[in-house]
CSV table of C-alpha atoms and ligand atoms in Angstrom, one decimal:
chain,number,residue,atom,x,y,z
A,1,MET,CA,29.1,-15.0,4.1
A,2,LYS,CA,27.3,-16.7,0.7
A,3,LYS,CA,25.3,-13.3,1.0
A,4,GLU,CA,28.2,-11.6,0.0
A,5,ILE,CA,29.8,-13.3,-2.2
A,6,LEU,CA,26.7,-13.1,-4.8
A,7,LYS,CA,27.0,-9.4,-3.7
A,8,MET,CA,30.2,-9.1,-5.3
A,9,PHE,CA,29.6,-11.6,-8.3
A,10,LYS,CA,26.8,-8.8,-8.8
A,11,GLU,CA,28.9,-5.7,-8.8
A,12,ALA,CA,30.9,-7.4,-10.9
A,13,ASN,CA,28.0,-7.3,-13.9
A,14,GLY,CA,28.7,-10.7,-15.9
A,15,GLU,CA,32.7,-10.6,-15.5
A,16,PHE,CA,35.1,-13.1,-13.9
A,17,VAL,CA,35.8,-12.5,-10.3
A,18,SER,CA,38.7,-14.5,-9.0
A,19,GLY,CA,38.5,-17.1,-6.2
A,20,GLU,CA,41.5,-15.4,-4.9
A,21,ASN,CA,39.8,-11.7,-4.7
A,22,LEU,CA,37.0,-13.6,-2.9
A,23,SER,CA,38.6,-15.3,-0.6
A,24,GLN,CA,41.0,-11.7,0.1
A,25,ALA,CA,37.6,-9.7,0.0
A,26,LEU,CA,35.8,-11.7,2.5
A,27,ASN,CA,38.8,-13.1,4.9
A,28,CYS,CA,38.6,-16.6,4.6
A,29,SER,CA,40.1,-19.7,2.4
A,30,ARG,CA,39.8,-20.5,-1.8
A,31,THR,CA,37.9,-23.6,0.0
A,32,ALA,CA,35.1,-21.7,2.0
A,33,ILE,CA,34.7,-19.5,-1.5
A,34,TRP,CA,33.9,-23.0,-3.2
A,35,LYS,CA,31.8,-24.4,-0.8
A,36,HIS,CA,29.6,-21.2,-0.6
A,37,ILE,CA,29.3,-21.6,-4.7
A,38,GLU,CA,28.2,-25.3,-4.7
A,39,GLU,CA,25.6,-24.1,-2.5
A,40,LEU,CA,24.5,-20.7,-4.5
A,41,ARG,CA,24.9,-22.9,-7.3
A,42,GLU,CA,22.5,-25.8,-5.5
A,43,GLU,CA,20.3,-22.8,-5.1
A,44,GLY,CA,20.1,-22.2,-8.9
A,45,TYR,CA,22.6,-19.5,-9.5
A,46,GLU,CA,24.6,-20.8,-12.3
A,47,PHE,CA,28.3,-19.9,-12.5
A,48,GLU,CA,30.8,-20.5,-15.3
A,49,ALA,CA,34.5,-21.5,-13.7
A,50,VAL,CA,37.7,-20.9,-15.7
A,51,ARG,CA,40.6,-21.9,-14.7
A,52,ARG,CA,43.4,-18.8,-13.7
A,53,SER,CA,40.0,-16.1,-14.1
A,54,GLY,CA,37.8,-17.4,-11.6
A,55,TYR,CA,34.0,-17.4,-11.3
A,56,ARG,CA,31.2,-15.5,-13.5
A,57,LEU,CA,27.9,-15.3,-12.4
A,58,LEU,CA,25.5,-16.3,-15.7
A,59,SER,CA,22.2,-16.5,-14.4
A,60,ILE,CA,19.7,-15.2,-11.1
A,61,PRO,CA,16.8,-18.4,-10.5
A,62,ASP,CA,13.9,-16.9,-10.4
A,63,VAL,CA,13.2,-17.5,-6.9
A,64,PRO,CA,11.8,-15.6,-4.1
A,65,TYR,CA,15.0,-15.9,-2.2
A,66,PRO,CA,15.2,-13.0,0.3
A,67,ALA,CA,18.4,-11.5,-1.5
A,68,GLU,CA,16.7,-11.1,-4.3
A,69,VAL,CA,13.5,-9.9,-3.1
A,70,LYS,CA,15.1,-6.7,-1.1
A,71,GLU,CA,17.8,-5.8,-4.5
A,72,GLY,CA,16.5,-2.9,-5.5
A,73,LEU,CA,13.3,-2.9,-3.8
A,74,GLN,CA,11.8,0.4,-3.4
A,75,THR,CA,10.0,0.0,0.5
A,76,THR,CA,10.6,1.4,3.4
A,77,SER,CA,9.0,-1.2,5.6
A,78,LEU,CA,7.2,-3.9,3.7
A,79,GLY,CA,9.7,-6.3,2.8
A,80,GLN,CA,12.5,-5.6,4.4
A,81,GLU,CA,12.5,-8.5,6.6
A,82,VAL,CA,11.8,-11.7,4.3
A,83,HIS,CA,11.4,-15.0,5.4
A,84,PHE,CA,11.7,-17.8,2.4
A,85,PHE,CA,11.4,-21.6,3.2
A,86,PRO,CA,11.7,-24.1,-0.1
A,87,THR,CA,9.1,-25.7,1.5
A,88,ILE,CA,6.3,-25.4,4.3
A,89,ASP,CA,3.0,-25.9,5.0
A,90,SER,CA,1.2,-22.7,5.3
A,91,THR,CA,2.9,-19.3,5.3
A,92,GLN,CA,0.2,-17.9,7.4
A,93,HIS,CA,1.1,-20.5,9.8
A,94,LYS,CA,4.7,-19.2,9.8
A,95,ALA,CA,3.5,-15.0,9.6
A,96,HIS,CA,1.4,-15.6,12.6
A,97,GLY,CA,4.5,-17.5,14.5
A,98,LEU,CA,6.7,-15.0,13.9
A,99,ALA,CA,4.0,-11.7,14.3
A,100,LYS,CA,3.5,-13.3,18.3
A,101,GLU,CA,7.4,-13.6,18.6
A,102,GLY,CA,7.5,-9.4,18.1
A,103,ALA,CA,8.2,-9.3,14.6
A,104,LYS,CA,7.8,-5.9,13.0
A,105,GLU,CA,5.3,-4.5,10.6
A,106,GLY,CA,6.3,-5.3,7.0
A,107,THR,CA,8.0,-8.7,7.9
A,108,VAL,CA,7.3,-11.4,5.1
A,109,VAL,CA,7.3,-15.2,4.9
A,110,ILE,CA,7.1,-16.5,1.2
A,111,ALA,CA,7.4,-19.9,0.5
A,112,ASP,CA,8.5,-22.1,-2.9
A,113,GLU,CA,6.1,-24.2,-2.2
A,114,GLN,CA,2.7,-24.7,0.6
A,115,VAL,CA,1.8,-27.9,1.2
A,116,GLY,CA,-0.5,-27.0,4.1
A,117,GLY,CA,-1.8,-24.0,1.9
A,118,LYS,CA,-5.3,-22.7,3.7
A,119,GLY,CA,-8.1,-20.6,1.2
A,120,ARG,CA,-11.2,-18.2,2.4
A,121,LEU,CA,-13.7,-20.3,4.0
A,122,GLY,CA,-11.8,-23.1,5.1
A,123,ARG,CA,-10.8,-24.3,1.6
A,124,VAL,CA,-7.3,-26.1,0.7
A,125,TRP,CA,-5.2,-23.6,-1.7
A,126,HIS,CA,-2.4,-25.3,-3.6
A,127,SER,CA,1.1,-23.8,-4.3
A,128,PRO,CA,3.0,-26.1,-6.5
A,129,PRO,CA,6.8,-25.6,-6.6
A,130,GLY,CA,8.5,-23.6,-8.4
A,131,THR,CA,5.5,-21.9,-10.2
A,132,GLY,CA,3.5,-19.3,-7.8
A,133,ILE,CA,3.9,-16.9,-5.5
A,134,ALA,CA,3.0,-18.1,-2.1
A,135,LEU,CA,3.4,-15.2,0.6
A,136,SER,CA,1.7,-13.7,3.8
A,137,ILE,CA,2.9,-10.5,5.1
A,138,LEU,CA,2.6,-9.0,8.7
A,139,LEU,CA,0.9,-5.7,9.5
A,140,ARG,CA,0.1,-4.0,12.5
A,141,PRO,CA,-2.1,-1.3,12.3
A,142,GLN,CA,-3.9,1.3,14.9
A,143,LEU,CA,-7.3,0.6,13.2
A,144,GLU,CA,-11.3,-0.2,14.9
A,145,LEU,CA,-11.6,-4.2,13.8
A,146,HIS,CA,-14.8,-3.6,11.3
A,147,ARG,CA,-12.2,-1.3,9.0
A,148,CYS,CA,-10.1,-4.8,8.4
A,149,PRO,CA,-11.9,-5.9,5.6
A,150,GLN,CA,-10.6,-2.6,3.9
A,151,LEU,CA,-7.1,-3.8,3.7
A,152,THR,CA,-8.1,-6.7,2.0
A,153,LEU,CA,-10.0,-5.4,-0.7
A,154,LEU,CA,-6.3,-2.7,-0.6
A,155,ALA,CA,-4.1,-5.8,-1.4
A,156,ALA,CA,-6.8,-6.7,-4.5
A,157,VAL,CA,-5.7,-3.1,-5.5
A,158,ALA,CA,-2.0,-3.5,-5.5
A,159,ILE,CA,-2.1,-7.3,-6.7
A,160,VAL,CA,-4.4,-6.7,-10.0
A,161,GLU,CA,-2.3,-3.0,-10.5
A,162,ALA,CA,1.7,-5.0,-10.0
A,163,ILE,CA,0.2,-7.8,-12.3
A,164,GLN,CA,-1.4,-5.1,-15.3
A,165,GLU,CA,2.3,-3.2,-14.8
A,166,GLU,CA,4.1,-6.6,-15.2
A,167,THR,CA,2.2,-8.3,-17.5
A,168,ASN,CA,0.4,-5.8,-19.2
A,169,LEU,CA,-2.6,-8.7,-18.4
A,170,PRO,CA,-6.1,-7.1,-17.3
A,171,ALA,CA,-6.5,-8.6,-14.4
A,172,GLN,CA,-10.0,-7.6,-12.8
A,173,ILE,CA,-11.3,-8.3,-8.9
A,174,LYS,CA,-14.1,-10.5,-8.6
A,175,TRP,CA,-15.5,-9.1,-4.7
A,176,PRO,CA,-14.3,-9.6,-2.2
A,177,ASN,CA,-11.0,-10.5,-3.0
A,178,ASP,CA,-10.3,-12.8,-6.1
A,179,VAL,CA,-8.8,-11.6,-8.9
A,180,LEU,CA,-9.3,-12.9,-11.9
A,181,LEU,CA,-8.3,-13.0,-15.8
A,182,ASN,CA,-10.8,-13.8,-18.6
A,183,GLY,CA,-13.4,-14.9,-15.8
A,184,LYS,CA,-10.8,-17.4,-14.1
A,185,LYS,CA,-9.2,-17.3,-11.1
A,186,ILE,CA,-5.4,-16.3,-10.8
A,187,CYS,CA,-5.0,-15.1,-7.4
A,188,GLY,CA,-6.7,-15.8,-3.7
A,189,ILE,CA,-6.3,-13.7,-0.4
A,190,LEU,CA,-6.4,-14.9,2.7
A,191,THR,CA,-6.3,-12.1,5.4
A,192,GLU,CA,-6.5,-13.2,9.3
A,193,LEU,CA,-6.8,-11.2,11.9
A,194,ASN,CA,-5.4,-11.8,15.7
A,195,ALA,CA,-7.2,-9.1,17.8
A,196,GLU,CA,-8.3,-8.5,22.0
A,197,SER,CA,-11.9,-6.8,22.2
A,198,ASP,CA,-11.8,-4.2,19.1
A,199,ARG,CA,-7.9,-3.3,19.5
A,200,ILE,CA,-6.1,-5.3,16.2
A,201,ASN,CA,-2.7,-6.6,17.5
A,202,TYR,CA,-1.5,-7.7,14.3
A,203,LEU,CA,-2.9,-8.8,10.7
A,204,ILE,CA,-1.7,-11.5,8.3
A,205,ILE,CA,-2.5,-10.8,4.3
A,206,GLY,CA,-1.7,-14.3,3.0
A,207,ILE,CA,-1.2,-13.6,-1.3
A,208,GLY,CA,-1.6,-17.1,-3.3
A,209,ILE,CA,-1.2,-16.3,-6.9
A,210,ASN,CA,-1.0,-18.7,-10.1
A,211,VAL,CA,2.4,-17.4,-12.1
A,212,ASN,CA,4.2,-20.1,-13.9
A,213,THR,CA,1.0,-23.2,-13.9
A,214,PRO,CA,1.9,-24.7,-16.6
A,215,SER,CA,-1.4,-26.7,-16.9
A,216,PHE,CA,-4.5,-27.4,-14.1
A,217,PRO,CA,-6.3,-30.4,-13.9
A,218,GLU,CA,-9.1,-30.3,-16.0
A,219,GLU,CA,-12.3,-29.6,-13.4
A,220,ILE,CA,-9.8,-26.5,-11.4
A,221,GLY,CA,-8.8,-25.5,-15.4
A,222,GLN,CA,-12.7,-24.2,-15.6
A,223,ILE,CA,-12.4,-22.0,-13.4
A,224,ALA,CA,-8.6,-20.8,-12.2
A,225,THR,CA,-5.7,-20.4,-14.6
A,226,SER,CA,-2.1,-18.5,-14.5
A,227,LEU,CA,-0.5,-15.7,-15.6
A,228,MET,CA,2.4,-18.0,-17.5
A,229,LEU,CA,-1.1,-19.3,-19.4
A,230,GLU,CA,-2.3,-16.2,-20.0
A,231,LYS,CA,0.4,-14.5,-21.5
A,232,GLN,CA,1.4,-17.1,-23.6
A,233,ALA,CA,5.1,-16.7,-21.7
A,234,PRO,CA,6.6,-17.1,-18.0
A,235,ILE,CA,6.6,-14.2,-15.7
A,236,ARG,CA,9.7,-13.1,-13.6
A,237,ARG,CA,7.8,-14.0,-9.9
A,238,VAL,CA,10.6,-12.1,-8.4
A,239,LYS,CA,9.7,-9.4,-9.7
A,240,LEU,CA,6.2,-9.4,-9.1
A,241,VAL,CA,6.5,-9.7,-5.7
A,242,GLN,CA,8.5,-6.7,-5.6
A,243,ASN,CA,6.1,-4.6,-7.4
A,244,PHE,CA,3.2,-6.1,-5.5
A,245,LEU,CA,5.1,-5.0,-1.9
A,246,GLU,CA,6.1,-1.4,-3.2
A,247,LYS,CA,2.4,-0.8,-4.4
A,248,LEU,CA,0.9,-2.2,-1.2
A,249,GLU,CA,3.1,-0.1,0.8
A,250,ARG,CA,2.2,3.1,-0.8
A,251,LEU,CA,-1.3,2.4,-1.3
A,252,TYR,CA,-1.3,1.5,2.6
A,253,GLN,CA,0.5,4.8,3.1
A,254,LEU,CA,-1.9,6.6,1.4
A,255,TYR,CA,-4.9,4.5,3.5
A,256,LEU,CA,-3.5,5.2,6.8
A,257,THR,CA,-3.3,8.9,5.9
A,258,GLU,CA,-6.3,9.7,3.8
A,259,GLY,CA,-8.4,6.5,4.5
A,260,PHE,CA,-10.9,4.8,2.3
A,261,ALA,CA,-12.1,6.9,0.2
A,262,PRO,CA,-9.1,7.1,-2.7
A,263,ILE,CA,-8.9,2.8,-2.6
A,264,LYS,CA,-12.5,2.5,-2.8
A,265,ARG,CA,-12.1,4.4,-5.9
A,266,ARG,CA,-9.2,2.6,-7.4
A,267,TRP,CA,-10.9,-0.9,-6.1
A,268,GLU,CA,-14.4,0.4,-7.9
A,269,SER,CA,-12.3,1.0,-10.8
A,270,HIS,CA,-10.9,-2.5,-11.3
A,271,ALA,CA,-14.4,-4.2,-10.2
A,272,ILE,CA,-15.8,-7.2,-12.6
A,273,SER,CA,-19.2,-7.5,-10.4
A,274,ILE,CA,-19.7,-4.0,-9.7
A,275,GLY,CA,-23.1,-2.8,-11.9
A,276,LYS,CA,-23.6,-6.6,-12.6
A,277,ARG,CA,-26.5,-8.7,-11.5
A,278,VAL,CA,-24.8,-11.7,-9.1
A,279,ILE,CA,-25.8,-14.9,-7.6
A,280,ILE,CA,-24.8,-14.5,-4.1
A,281,ARG,CA,-24.2,-17.9,-2.2
A,282,GLN,CA,-24.4,-17.3,1.7
A,283,ILE,CA,-24.2,-20.2,4.5
A,284,SER,CA,-27.5,-18.9,5.3
A,285,GLY,CA,-28.9,-19.9,1.1
A,286,MET,CA,-28.7,-18.4,-1.8
A,287,MET,CA,-30.0,-14.7,-3.8
A,288,THR,CA,-29.4,-13.2,-7.0
A,289,GLY,CA,-29.4,-8.9,-7.5
A,290,LEU,CA,-28.0,-6.3,-9.1
A,291,ALA,CA,-24.1,-5.3,-7.5
A,292,LEU,CA,-24.4,-1.3,-6.6
A,293,GLY,CA,-20.7,-1.2,-5.7
A,294,ILE,CA,-19.5,-1.5,-1.8
A,295,ASP,CA,-20.0,1.0,1.6
A,296,ASP,CA,-16.9,2.1,3.7
A,297,ASP,CA,-16.4,-0.8,5.1
A,298,GLY,CA,-16.1,-2.9,2.3
A,299,VAL,CA,-19.5,-4.5,2.5
A,300,LEU,CA,-20.7,-5.5,-0.9
A,301,LEU,CA,-24.2,-3.6,-1.4
A,302,VAL,CA,-27.0,-5.8,-3.7
A,303,GLN,CA,-30.0,-4.6,-4.5
A,304,LYS,CA,-32.7,-7.7,-4.6
A,305,ASP,CA,-35.7,-8.1,-7.3
A,306,ASP,CA,-38.2,-6.4,-4.8
A,307,GLY,CA,-35.6,-3.2,-4.9
A,308,ASN,CA,-34.3,-3.6,-1.3
A,309,ILE,CA,-30.6,-3.4,-0.7
A,310,GLU,CA,-29.0,-6.1,0.8
A,311,LYS,CA,-25.6,-5.8,2.5
A,312,VAL,CA,-23.3,-8.6,2.3
A,313,TYR,CA,-20.7,-9.5,4.5
A,314,SER,CA,-19.2,-12.8,3.4
A,315,ALA,CA,-19.9,-14.7,0.4
A,316,ASP,CA,-18.5,-16.3,-2.7
A,317,ILE,CA,-20.4,-14.3,-5.8
A,318,GLU,CA,-20.8,-15.4,-9.2
A,319,LEU,CA,-21.5,-13.3,-12.3
A,320,GLY,CA,-25.2,-14.0,-13.3
B,401,LIG,C1,-8.7,-18.2,-1.3
B,401,LIG,O1,-8.7,-17.3,-2.4
B,401,LIG,O2,-9.0,-18.7,-1.0
B,401,LIG,C2,-7.6,-17.3,-0.4
B,401,LIG,C3,-6.3,-17.9,-0.9
B,401,LIG,C4,-4.6,-17.7,0.2
B,401,LIG,C5,-3.6,-18.7,-0.3
B,401,LIG,C6,-2.5,-18.2,0.4
B,401,LIG,S1,-1.0,-18.6,-0.3
B,401,LIG,C7,0.3,-17.8,0.8
B,401,LIG,C8,-0.9,-17.6,2.0
B,401,LIG,N1,-0.5,-18.9,3.1
B,401,LIG,C9,-1.5,-19.4,2.9
B,401,LIG,O3,-1.7,-21.1,3.7
B,401,LIG,N2,-2.8,-19.1,2.2
B,401,LIG,C10,-2.6,-17.6,1.9
């Protein structure tokens, strides 16, 4: 019912809609309509109420509610099913639960705030309320296990291209999947897999973007930034989510039909580390070398100082 009321207000294009019209069109009492409008107000929608004219919608909040994300979304699968939570432990957990219950490919879990957000390598990911994007997407590709890292790289390409289009900011990728602006992190990607022997059951790609974070504690501010801080203007989260989902779906379809080659080319064109000297930190130790590129599995190829080429599967890298 609330969805229908909102739809009528949006269709009225800022004009007044009377309580009478709403209650007739939706076949419910004026009191019920009023209650729903109050709920919408609590969610951040602003209405003007004028006696005898009714209500008109003044503004729509920039919160990734399903109705907002889905409105005008140009996809056939990704984001057609959206689960929104004002607060959640981690969208990854929720997405795993939905996947196990049989949720379909493209299902998105999105939260305004995470209180137990997960980062790569067991780290914590902070998603304070009202400022960022914390979302997880369920994919069910029929792929061999070793190809999974390619999908993380594909997601990084979609994010960088969506950020560039929405903000004009020159976002870049640091292998494997950090998105940076002016050398500071604005987005992290965490891909989690559920598989049996060599068959993928499903994959959850988790994306955290610092969108309108106004400031960071000093030590984090050295290494992280937000789109708003870089652009000096707030960015609409809903538009960025939509753009990202549209880009991700197109790249995913391209990948399923043409393989990794076209994605790899785009990834390399956005990569900050390729052709540069890098410091590589792995559990097994540290090394330095020249980042040559990635291979067809998304593995980083590094030429060490002795000339040998090493494959790096998982690590943190720093530009040397
Ligand atoms: C990283 O750079 O370490 C990856 C961070 C991934 C964070 C996102 S936010 C949405 C999703 N839910 C989580 O708990 N983590 C991912």
